[in-house]
Coordinates of C-alpha atoms in Angstrom, one line a residue:
Chain O
G1 CA -36.7 -75.1 86.6
E2 CA -39.5 -74.2 84.3
N3 CA -39.7 -75.7 80.9
V4 CA -42.2 -74.3 78.3
E5 CA -43.1 -76.3 75.1
Q6 CA -44.9 -74.9 72.2
H7 CA -46.8 -76.4 69.2
P8 CA -46.8 -76.2 66.3
S9 CA -43.4 -74.9 65.3
T10 CA -44.9 -73.7 62.0
L11 CA -48.5 -72.9 61.0
S12 CA -49.9 -71.7 57.7
V13 CA -53.5 -70.6 57.4
Q14 CA -55.7 -68.9 54.8
E15 CA -56.6 -65.3 55.4
G16 CA -59.8 -65.2 57.4
D17 CA -59.3 -68.6 59.1
S18 CA -58.4 -69.1 62.8
A19 CA -55.0 -70.0 64.1
V20 CA -54.4 -71.9 67.4
I21 CA -51.1 -72.2 69.2
K22 CA -50.7 -74.4 72.2
C23 CA -48.2 -74.3 75.0
T24 CA -47.5 -76.5 78.1
Y25 CA -45.4 -75.7 81.1
S26 CA -43.8 -77.8 83.8
D27 CA -43.7 -75.6 86.9
S28 CA -47.2 -75.8 88.7
A29 CA -46.2 -72.6 90.6
S30 CA -46.3 -70.6 87.4
N31 CA -49.0 -67.9 87.5
Y32 CA -48.2 -65.4 84.7
F33 CA -48.4 -66.3 81.1
P34 CA -47.7 -63.7 78.4
W35 CA -47.7 -64.0 74.7
Y36 CA -45.3 -62.1 72.5
K37 CA -45.3 -61.4 68.7
Q38 CA -42.1 -61.0 66.9
E39 CA -42.1 -59.7 63.2
L40 CA -39.0 -60.4 61.1
G41 CA -36.0 -58.3 62.3
K42 CA -38.1 -56.6 65.0
R43 CA -38.3 -56.8 68.7
P44 CA -40.8 -59.0 70.6
Q45 CA -44.0 -57.2 71.6
L46 CA -46.6 -58.3 74.1
I47 CA -50.0 -59.0 72.5
I48 CA -51.9 -60.5 75.4
D49 CA -51.2 -62.0 78.9
I50 CA -53.1 -64.0 81.4
R51 CA -52.7 -64.6 85.2
S52 CA -53.6 -67.8 86.9
N53 CA -56.7 -66.4 88.6
V54 CA -58.5 -66.4 85.3
G55 CA -59.2 -69.2 82.7
E56 CA -59.7 -66.9 79.7
K57 CA -59.0 -63.5 78.3
K58 CA -60.0 -61.8 75.1
D59 CA -58.9 -58.8 73.3
Q60 CA -60.6 -58.2 69.9
R61 CA -59.5 -61.0 67.6
I62 CA -57.0 -62.5 70.1
A63 CA -57.9 -64.8 73.0
V64 CA -56.0 -66.8 75.5
T65 CA -57.2 -69.8 77.5
L66 CA -55.5 -71.3 80.6
N67 CA -56.0 -74.8 82.0
K68 CA -54.0 -74.9 85.3
T69 CA -54.9 -78.4 86.1
A70 CA -53.4 -79.7 82.8
K71 CA -50.7 -77.0 82.8
H72 CA -51.4 -75.8 79.3
F73 CA -52.5 -72.6 77.7
S74 CA -53.4 -71.6 74.2
L75 CA -53.5 -68.6 71.9
H76 CA -56.5 -68.2 69.5
I77 CA -56.4 -65.7 66.6
T78 CA -59.6 -65.3 64.7
E79 CA -60.2 -63.8 61.3
T80 CA -56.4 -63.9 60.5
Q81 CA -54.9 -61.1 58.4
P82 CA -51.6 -61.1 56.5
E83 CA -50.2 -58.7 59.1
D84 CA -50.6 -61.4 61.7
S85 CA -47.8 -63.3 60.0
A86 CA -44.9 -63.4 62.6
V87 CA -43.4 -65.6 65.2
Y88 CA -45.4 -66.0 68.3
F89 CA -43.8 -66.9 71.7
C90 CA -45.7 -68.1 74.7
A91 CA -43.9 -67.8 78.2
A92 CA -44.5 -68.6 81.8
S93 CA -43.3 -66.9 85.0
S94 CA -43.4 -67.9 88.7
E95 CA -42.2 -66.7 92.1
T96 CA -40.1 -70.0 92.5
S97 CA -38.1 -68.9 89.4
Y98 CA -37.5 -65.5 90.8
D99 CA -40.0 -63.9 88.5
K100 CA -37.9 -64.6 85.4
V101 CA -40.0 -65.3 82.3
I102 CA -39.2 -68.6 80.4
F103 CA -40.1 -68.5 76.7
G104 CA -41.4 -71.3 74.4
P105 CA -39.4 -72.0 71.1
G106 CA -41.9 -70.1 69.1
T107 CA -44.4 -70.6 66.4
S108 CA -43.9 -69.2 63.0
L109 CA -47.4 -68.1 61.7
S110 CA -47.9 -67.4 57.9
V111 CA -51.3 -66.0 56.8
I112 CA -51.8 -66.7 53.1
P113 CA -53.8 -63.9 51.3
Chain K
N1 CA -41.4 -41.8 77.6
A2 CA -38.7 -43.2 75.4
G3 CA -38.8 -47.0 75.0
V4 CA -36.0 -49.4 75.9
M5 CA -32.8 -48.3 74.2
Q6 CA -30.0 -50.6 73.3
N7 CA -26.7 -49.7 71.8
P8 CA -24.9 -50.5 69.7
R9 CA -27.5 -52.0 67.3
H10 CA -24.9 -53.8 65.4
L11 CA -21.5 -54.9 66.7
V12 CA -18.7 -56.7 65.0
R13 CA -15.8 -58.2 66.9
R14 CA -13.0 -60.5 66.1
R15 CA -12.4 -63.7 68.1
G16 CA -10.8 -63.0 71.4
Q17 CA -12.0 -59.3 71.6
E18 CA -14.5 -58.0 74.2
A19 CA -18.1 -57.1 73.4
R20 CA -20.0 -54.6 75.7
L21 CA -23.7 -54.3 75.2
R22 CA -25.7 -51.5 76.7
C23 CA -29.4 -51.4 77.7
S24 CA -31.3 -48.3 79.1
P25 CA -34.6 -49.4 80.5
M26 CA -37.8 -47.3 80.3
K27 CA -38.0 -44.6 82.8
G28 CA -39.4 -45.9 86.1
H29 CA -38.5 -49.4 85.3
S30 CA -36.1 -51.2 87.8
H31 CA -36.2 -54.7 86.4
V32 CA -33.9 -55.6 83.5
Y33 CA -33.7 -59.0 81.7
W34 CA -31.2 -60.1 79.0
Y35 CA -32.0 -62.7 76.4
R36 CA -30.1 -64.3 73.5
Q37 CA -31.7 -65.2 70.3
L38 CA -30.0 -67.3 67.6
P39 CA -31.3 -67.1 64.0
E40 CA -34.8 -68.7 63.8
E41 CA -34.7 -69.8 67.3
G42 CA -36.4 -68.6 70.5
L43 CA -35.5 -66.2 73.3
K44 CA -33.1 -67.8 75.8
F45 CA -33.1 -66.2 79.2
M46 CA -29.6 -65.1 80.4
V47 CA -29.9 -62.9 83.4
Y48 CA -32.4 -60.9 85.5
L49 CA -31.2 -57.7 87.3
Q50 CA -32.7 -55.2 89.6
K51 CA -30.8 -52.0 90.4
E52 CA -27.3 -53.0 91.7
N53 CA -28.4 -56.6 92.2
I54 CA -28.2 -59.7 90.1
I55 CA -31.5 -61.6 90.9
D56 CA -31.0 -64.7 88.6
E57 CA -28.1 -65.4 86.3
S58 CA -28.9 -69.1 85.8
G59 CA -29.1 -68.7 82.0
M60 CA -25.7 -67.1 81.6
P61 CA -22.6 -69.1 80.8
K62 CA -20.3 -69.3 83.9
E63 CA -17.2 -68.0 82.0
R64 CA -16.6 -65.0 79.8
F65 CA -20.1 -63.5 80.5
S66 CA -21.1 -60.9 83.1
A67 CA -23.8 -58.4 83.6
E68 CA -24.4 -55.4 85.8
F69 CA -27.0 -52.8 86.4
P70 CA -25.5 -50.0 88.4
K71 CA -27.3 -47.4 90.5
E72 CA -26.6 -44.8 87.7
G73 CA -26.4 -45.6 84.0
P74 CA -27.4 -48.4 81.7
S75 CA -27.2 -52.1 82.3
I76 CA -24.2 -53.7 80.7
L77 CA -23.9 -57.2 79.3
R78 CA -20.1 -57.9 78.8
I79 CA -18.7 -60.8 76.9
Q80 CA -15.0 -61.4 77.1
Q81 CA -12.9 -63.2 74.6
V82 CA -15.7 -63.6 72.2
V83 CA -16.0 -66.8 70.1
R84 CA -17.9 -67.4 66.8
G85 CA -20.6 -69.1 68.8
D86 CA -21.5 -65.9 70.6
S87 CA -22.8 -64.4 67.3
A88 CA -26.5 -63.8 68.0
A89 CA -29.1 -61.1 68.7
Y90 CA -29.1 -60.0 72.3
F91 CA -32.3 -58.3 73.5
C92 CA -32.8 -56.6 76.8
A93 CA -36.2 -56.0 78.3
S94 CA -37.5 -53.9 81.2
S95 CA -40.5 -53.9 83.4
P96 CA -41.7 -51.8 86.4
R97 CA -42.2 -54.9 88.5
A98 CA -42.4 -58.6 88.4
Y99 CA -45.3 -60.4 86.7
N100 CA -45.7 -57.4 84.4
E101 CA -45.3 -56.9 80.8
Q102 CA -41.7 -56.8 79.6
F103 CA -40.8 -54.1 77.1
F104 CA -38.1 -55.1 74.7
G105 CA -35.4 -53.1 73.2
P106 CA -34.5 -53.3 69.6
G107 CA -31.6 -55.7 70.2
T108 CA -27.9 -55.7 69.5
R109 CA -26.8 -58.0 66.7
L110 CA -23.3 -59.3 67.6
T111 CA -21.2 -60.8 64.8
V112 CA -18.0 -62.5 65.7
L113 CA -15.5 -62.8 62.8

């Protein structure tokens, strides 16, 4: 089945700097890749997603890139703010896995004011 | 349109008792997913259901755990004869179709004494 790895597990950046989180997946049939943000004690919420027919997607300060050949995708957050501090999960989904979404282990991002 | 509802939000059980967790998906959503999250860990897929059908239960322990999503009413995750290791946050999520954003509920925090 699908396996999603995520690095780093923790990330600390200064306010205003950029943050990059990288994920790899194992199932070459995966074609949907969402990213979720989970603040302490809260529910996960989708922040951006990308499908396999595009290589990059951007939404204001957040961008995601996908390399299907290498089976990896990344989240980029620019001009980080303290409210970006949270745990970020990448995920992957494919038809061969009955559309279920498999999550990476998460990255705890701390933005230092 | 109310979001995904879960109840109870907190549930305390003694070893050997049964736990019933309820999830009402967003209106119009026919896909429901259950996840387990241990403290400071990621989201582990348990089961994926559509109305009256279990699509994928590969993440659910073979014994003591069961799930259903009846034609009428909420989805239920049932844990029989709970043990301390079952203590975790259980999140459900719903979506209107596959390969689509999953909307998470607030979670049920189960504590087994």
